[in-house]
Coordinates of C-alpha atoms in Angstrom, one line a residue:
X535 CA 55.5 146.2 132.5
X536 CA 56.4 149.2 129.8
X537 CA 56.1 152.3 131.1
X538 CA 53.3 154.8 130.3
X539 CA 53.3 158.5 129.6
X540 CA 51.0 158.6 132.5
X541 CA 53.2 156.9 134.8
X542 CA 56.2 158.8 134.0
X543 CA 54.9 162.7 134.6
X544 CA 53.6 161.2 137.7
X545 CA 57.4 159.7 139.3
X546 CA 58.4 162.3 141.6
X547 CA 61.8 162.8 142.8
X548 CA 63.1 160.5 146.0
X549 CA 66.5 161.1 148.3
X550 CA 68.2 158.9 145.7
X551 CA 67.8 158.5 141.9
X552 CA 66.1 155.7 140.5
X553 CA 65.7 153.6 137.7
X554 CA 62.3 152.5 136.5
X555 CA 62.4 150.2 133.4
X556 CA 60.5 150.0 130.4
X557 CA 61.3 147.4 127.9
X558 CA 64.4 145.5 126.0
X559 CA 66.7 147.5 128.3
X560 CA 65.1 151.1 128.1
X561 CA 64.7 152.7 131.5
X562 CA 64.3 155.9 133.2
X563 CA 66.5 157.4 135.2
X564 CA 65.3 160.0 138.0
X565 CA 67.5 162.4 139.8
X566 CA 66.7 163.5 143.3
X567 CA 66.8 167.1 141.4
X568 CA 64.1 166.1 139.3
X569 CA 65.6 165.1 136.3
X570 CA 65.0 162.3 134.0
X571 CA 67.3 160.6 131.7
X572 CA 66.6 158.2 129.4
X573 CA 69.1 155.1 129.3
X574 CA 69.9 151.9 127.3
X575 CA 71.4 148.8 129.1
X576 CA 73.3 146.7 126.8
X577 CA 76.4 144.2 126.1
X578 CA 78.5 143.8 123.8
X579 CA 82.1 142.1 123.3
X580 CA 81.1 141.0 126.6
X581 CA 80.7 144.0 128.8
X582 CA 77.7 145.5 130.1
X583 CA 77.4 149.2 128.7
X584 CA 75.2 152.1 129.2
X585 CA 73.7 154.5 126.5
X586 CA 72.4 158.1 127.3
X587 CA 69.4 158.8 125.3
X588 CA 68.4 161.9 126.2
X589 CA 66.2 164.2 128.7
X590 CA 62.5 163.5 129.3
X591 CA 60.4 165.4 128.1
X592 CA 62.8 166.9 125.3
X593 CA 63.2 163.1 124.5
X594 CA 59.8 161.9 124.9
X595 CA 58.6 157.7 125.5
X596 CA 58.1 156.8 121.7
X597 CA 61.4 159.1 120.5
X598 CA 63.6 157.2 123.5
X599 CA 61.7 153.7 122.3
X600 CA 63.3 154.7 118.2
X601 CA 66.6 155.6 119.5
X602 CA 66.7 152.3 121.5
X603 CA 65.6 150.1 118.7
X604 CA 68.4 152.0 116.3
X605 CA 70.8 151.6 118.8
X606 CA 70.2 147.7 119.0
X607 CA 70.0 147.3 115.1
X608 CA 73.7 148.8 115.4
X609 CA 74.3 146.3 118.6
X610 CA 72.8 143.3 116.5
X611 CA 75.4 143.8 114.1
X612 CA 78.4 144.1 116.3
X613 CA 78.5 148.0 116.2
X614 CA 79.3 149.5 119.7
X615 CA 76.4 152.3 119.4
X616 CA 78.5 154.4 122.1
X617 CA 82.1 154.3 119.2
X618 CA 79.4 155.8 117.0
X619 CA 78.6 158.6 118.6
X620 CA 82.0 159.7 120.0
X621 CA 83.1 159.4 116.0
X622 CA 80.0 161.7 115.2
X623 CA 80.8 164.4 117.7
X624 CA 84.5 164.3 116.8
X625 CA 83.3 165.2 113.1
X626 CA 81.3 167.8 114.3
X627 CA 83.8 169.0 116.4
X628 CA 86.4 168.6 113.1
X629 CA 83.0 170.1 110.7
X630 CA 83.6 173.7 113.3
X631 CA 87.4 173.9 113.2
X632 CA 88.1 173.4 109.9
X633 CA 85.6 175.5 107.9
X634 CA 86.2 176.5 104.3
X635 CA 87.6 179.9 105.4
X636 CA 90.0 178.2 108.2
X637 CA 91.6 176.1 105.6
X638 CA 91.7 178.8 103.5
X639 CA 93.7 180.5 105.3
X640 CA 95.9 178.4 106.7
X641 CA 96.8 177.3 102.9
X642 CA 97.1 181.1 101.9
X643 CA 100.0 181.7 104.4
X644 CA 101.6 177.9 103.8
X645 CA 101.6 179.2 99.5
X646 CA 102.4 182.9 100.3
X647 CA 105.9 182.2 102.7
X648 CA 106.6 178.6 100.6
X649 CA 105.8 180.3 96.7
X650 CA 107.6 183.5 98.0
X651 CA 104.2 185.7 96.7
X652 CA 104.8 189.5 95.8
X653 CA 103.0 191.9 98.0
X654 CA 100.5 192.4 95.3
X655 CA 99.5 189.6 94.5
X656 CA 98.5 187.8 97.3
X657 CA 96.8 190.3 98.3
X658 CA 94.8 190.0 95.4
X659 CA 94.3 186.6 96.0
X660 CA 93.2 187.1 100.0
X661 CA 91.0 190.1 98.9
X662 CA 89.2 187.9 96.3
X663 CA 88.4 184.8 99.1
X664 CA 87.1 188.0 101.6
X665 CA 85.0 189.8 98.9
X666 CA 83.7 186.9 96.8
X667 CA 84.1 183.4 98.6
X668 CA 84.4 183.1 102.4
X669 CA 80.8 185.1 102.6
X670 CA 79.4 182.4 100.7
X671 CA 81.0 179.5 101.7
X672 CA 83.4 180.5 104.2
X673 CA 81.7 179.1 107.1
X674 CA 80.8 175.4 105.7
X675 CA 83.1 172.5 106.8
X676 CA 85.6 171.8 104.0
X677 CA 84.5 168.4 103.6
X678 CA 81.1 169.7 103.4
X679 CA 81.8 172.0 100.5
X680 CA 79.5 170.7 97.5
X681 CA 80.0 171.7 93.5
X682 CA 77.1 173.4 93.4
X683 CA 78.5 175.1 96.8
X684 CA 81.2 176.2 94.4
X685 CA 79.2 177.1 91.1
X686 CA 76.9 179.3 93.0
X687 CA 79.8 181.3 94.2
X688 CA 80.8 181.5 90.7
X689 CA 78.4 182.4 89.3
X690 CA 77.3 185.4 91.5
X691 CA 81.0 186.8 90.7
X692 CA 80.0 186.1 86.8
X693 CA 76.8 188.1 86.7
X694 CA 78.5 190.8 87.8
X695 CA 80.3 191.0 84.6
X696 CA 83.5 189.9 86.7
X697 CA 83.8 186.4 84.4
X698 CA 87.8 186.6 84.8
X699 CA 87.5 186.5 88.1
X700 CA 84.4 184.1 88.7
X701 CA 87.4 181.4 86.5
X702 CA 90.2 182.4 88.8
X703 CA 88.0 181.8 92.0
X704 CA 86.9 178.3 91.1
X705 CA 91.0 177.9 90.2
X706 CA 91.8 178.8 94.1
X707 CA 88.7 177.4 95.3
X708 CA 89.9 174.2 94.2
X709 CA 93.6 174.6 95.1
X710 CA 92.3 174.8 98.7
X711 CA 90.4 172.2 98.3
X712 CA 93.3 169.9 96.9
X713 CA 95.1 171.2 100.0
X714 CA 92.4 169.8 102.5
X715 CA 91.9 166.4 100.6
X716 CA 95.9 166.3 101.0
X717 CA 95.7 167.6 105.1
X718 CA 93.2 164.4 105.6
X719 CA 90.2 167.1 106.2
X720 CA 88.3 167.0 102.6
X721 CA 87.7 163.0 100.7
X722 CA 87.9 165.0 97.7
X723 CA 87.7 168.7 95.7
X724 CA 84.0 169.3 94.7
X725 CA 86.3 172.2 91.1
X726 CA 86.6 168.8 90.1
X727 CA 83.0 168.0 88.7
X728 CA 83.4 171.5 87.5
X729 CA 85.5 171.3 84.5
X730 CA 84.4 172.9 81.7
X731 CA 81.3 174.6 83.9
X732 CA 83.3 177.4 84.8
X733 CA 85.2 179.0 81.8
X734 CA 88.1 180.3 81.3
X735 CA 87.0 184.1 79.7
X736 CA 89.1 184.5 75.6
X737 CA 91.2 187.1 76.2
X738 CA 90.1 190.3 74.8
X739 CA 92.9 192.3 72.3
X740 CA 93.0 196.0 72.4
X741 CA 92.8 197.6 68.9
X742 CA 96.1 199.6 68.6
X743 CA 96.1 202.9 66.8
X744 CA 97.5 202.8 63.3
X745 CA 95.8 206.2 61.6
X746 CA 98.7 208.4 61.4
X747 CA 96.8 211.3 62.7
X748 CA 95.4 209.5 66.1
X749 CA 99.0 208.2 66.4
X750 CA 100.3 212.3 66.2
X751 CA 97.6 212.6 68.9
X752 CA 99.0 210.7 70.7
X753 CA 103.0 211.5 71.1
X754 CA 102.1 214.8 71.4
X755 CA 100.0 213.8 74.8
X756 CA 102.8 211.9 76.0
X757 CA 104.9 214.9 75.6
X758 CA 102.4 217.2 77.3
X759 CA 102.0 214.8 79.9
X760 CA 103.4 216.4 83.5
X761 CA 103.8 213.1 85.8
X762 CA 106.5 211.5 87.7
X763 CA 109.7 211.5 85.8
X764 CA 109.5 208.0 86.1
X765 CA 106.2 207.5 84.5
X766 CA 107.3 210.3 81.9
X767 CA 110.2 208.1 80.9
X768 CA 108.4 205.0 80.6
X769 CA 105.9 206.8 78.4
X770 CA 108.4 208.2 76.0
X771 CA 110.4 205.2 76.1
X772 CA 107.2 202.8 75.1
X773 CA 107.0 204.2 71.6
X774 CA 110.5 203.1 70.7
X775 CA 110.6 200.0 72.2
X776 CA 106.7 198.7 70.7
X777 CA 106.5 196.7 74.4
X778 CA 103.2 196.5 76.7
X779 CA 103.6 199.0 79.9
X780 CA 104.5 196.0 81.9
X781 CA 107.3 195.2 79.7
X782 CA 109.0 198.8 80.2
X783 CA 108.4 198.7 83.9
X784 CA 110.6 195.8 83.9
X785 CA 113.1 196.5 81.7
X786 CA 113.6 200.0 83.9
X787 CA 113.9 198.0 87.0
X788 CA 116.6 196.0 85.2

């Protein structure tokens, strides 16, 4: 006979646990401490097998009864329910190791020491996943990571007024991304369905000064100014030469 939620808060404890069965190889197991496990008897390839289905009550009659009949809808179709499970705790056990911000990391030291980054910029580039991406997504497994996961980020950094750097987020989100479909730990990067979402800003050109007086203004601050010597140099240097600042930094280190 099937058991009954009467019969089963009345089994007390005995010197040695016992099984009472219910139905289509459900039974109860009770502890001599007291507790009762729900368990599923089955074959298949040929061996007898046992299923833990959890802790009554947690797990009560009619819950242990569903996860039975799943568990024999995966037996009737040559699934071993027990292979299933161990694959499902080793992904969550994979989902907790390699979060978003893990692989992140791990790929920002791999580019840093392999692209041989200056100083400055990656730590422009760490700075900008701890400020405006790992809060946000840094704890989701990396396969987990979704486009909207992605565009929300985005678009936080956009409305802002940051768009430059809401485009080169998305750029290293999904370099990451490539990294963990390429390390077996992502099917795929989520910046893909993204194209076109997340724009690259136009560039914005700085009027130069071409009114003779603003440009007389001008020399005669640089002359005045009282900086480094190096800084004075470069200054009086950039009028002759018609470069951007960047352009006589380098030509002085040269």
């Amino acid at each position: 006979m099937p058991l009954t939620d009467t019969q089963i808060k009345a089994l007390k404890p005995t010197a040695k646990t016992r099984k009472y069965a219910d139905e289509k190889g459900l039974y109860l197991e009770v502890a001599p401490s007291g507790g009762k496990w729900w368990r599923l008897k089955y074959r298949i390839g040929g061996k007898e097998k046992r299923l833990s289905l959890g802790v009554y009550p947690d797990v009560s009659l009619k819950a242990a009864r569903t996860r039975r009949d799943e568990a024999r809808e995966l037996i009737a179709n040559g699934v071993d329910p027990s292979a299933v499970r161990k694959a499902e705790e080793a992904e969550r056990v994979a989902d907790t190791v390699n979060t978003f911000e893990a692989v992140a990391r791990e790929w920002f030291e791999k580019e840093r020491v392999d692209s041989k980054w200056a100083p400055g910029h990656a730590s422009k580039i760490i700075q900008r996943f701890e400020k405006d991406v790992f809060p946000w997504i840094g704890k989701l497994a990396v396969s987990k990571v979704k486009p909207m996961d992605v565009l929300a980020c985005c678009q936080r950094i956009y409305d802002r007024g940051a768009a430059d750097t809401a485009y080169r987020a998305k750029q290293t989100i999904g370099q990451v991304m490539r990294y963990a479909v390429g390390t077996g730990r992502a099917e795929r990067s989520p910046t893909t369905d993204l194209r076109g979402v997340v724009k690259k800003p136009r560039p914005e050109h700085f009027p130069s000064i071409t009114d003779p007086d603003e440009v007389a203004a001008l020399m005669r601050a640089i002359d005045g100014f009282k900086g480094t010597l190096v800084v004075r140099s470069a200054l009086r240097l950039a009028p002759l030469f018609f470069v951007r600042p960047g352009g006589v930094a380098r030509r002085g280190m040269g």
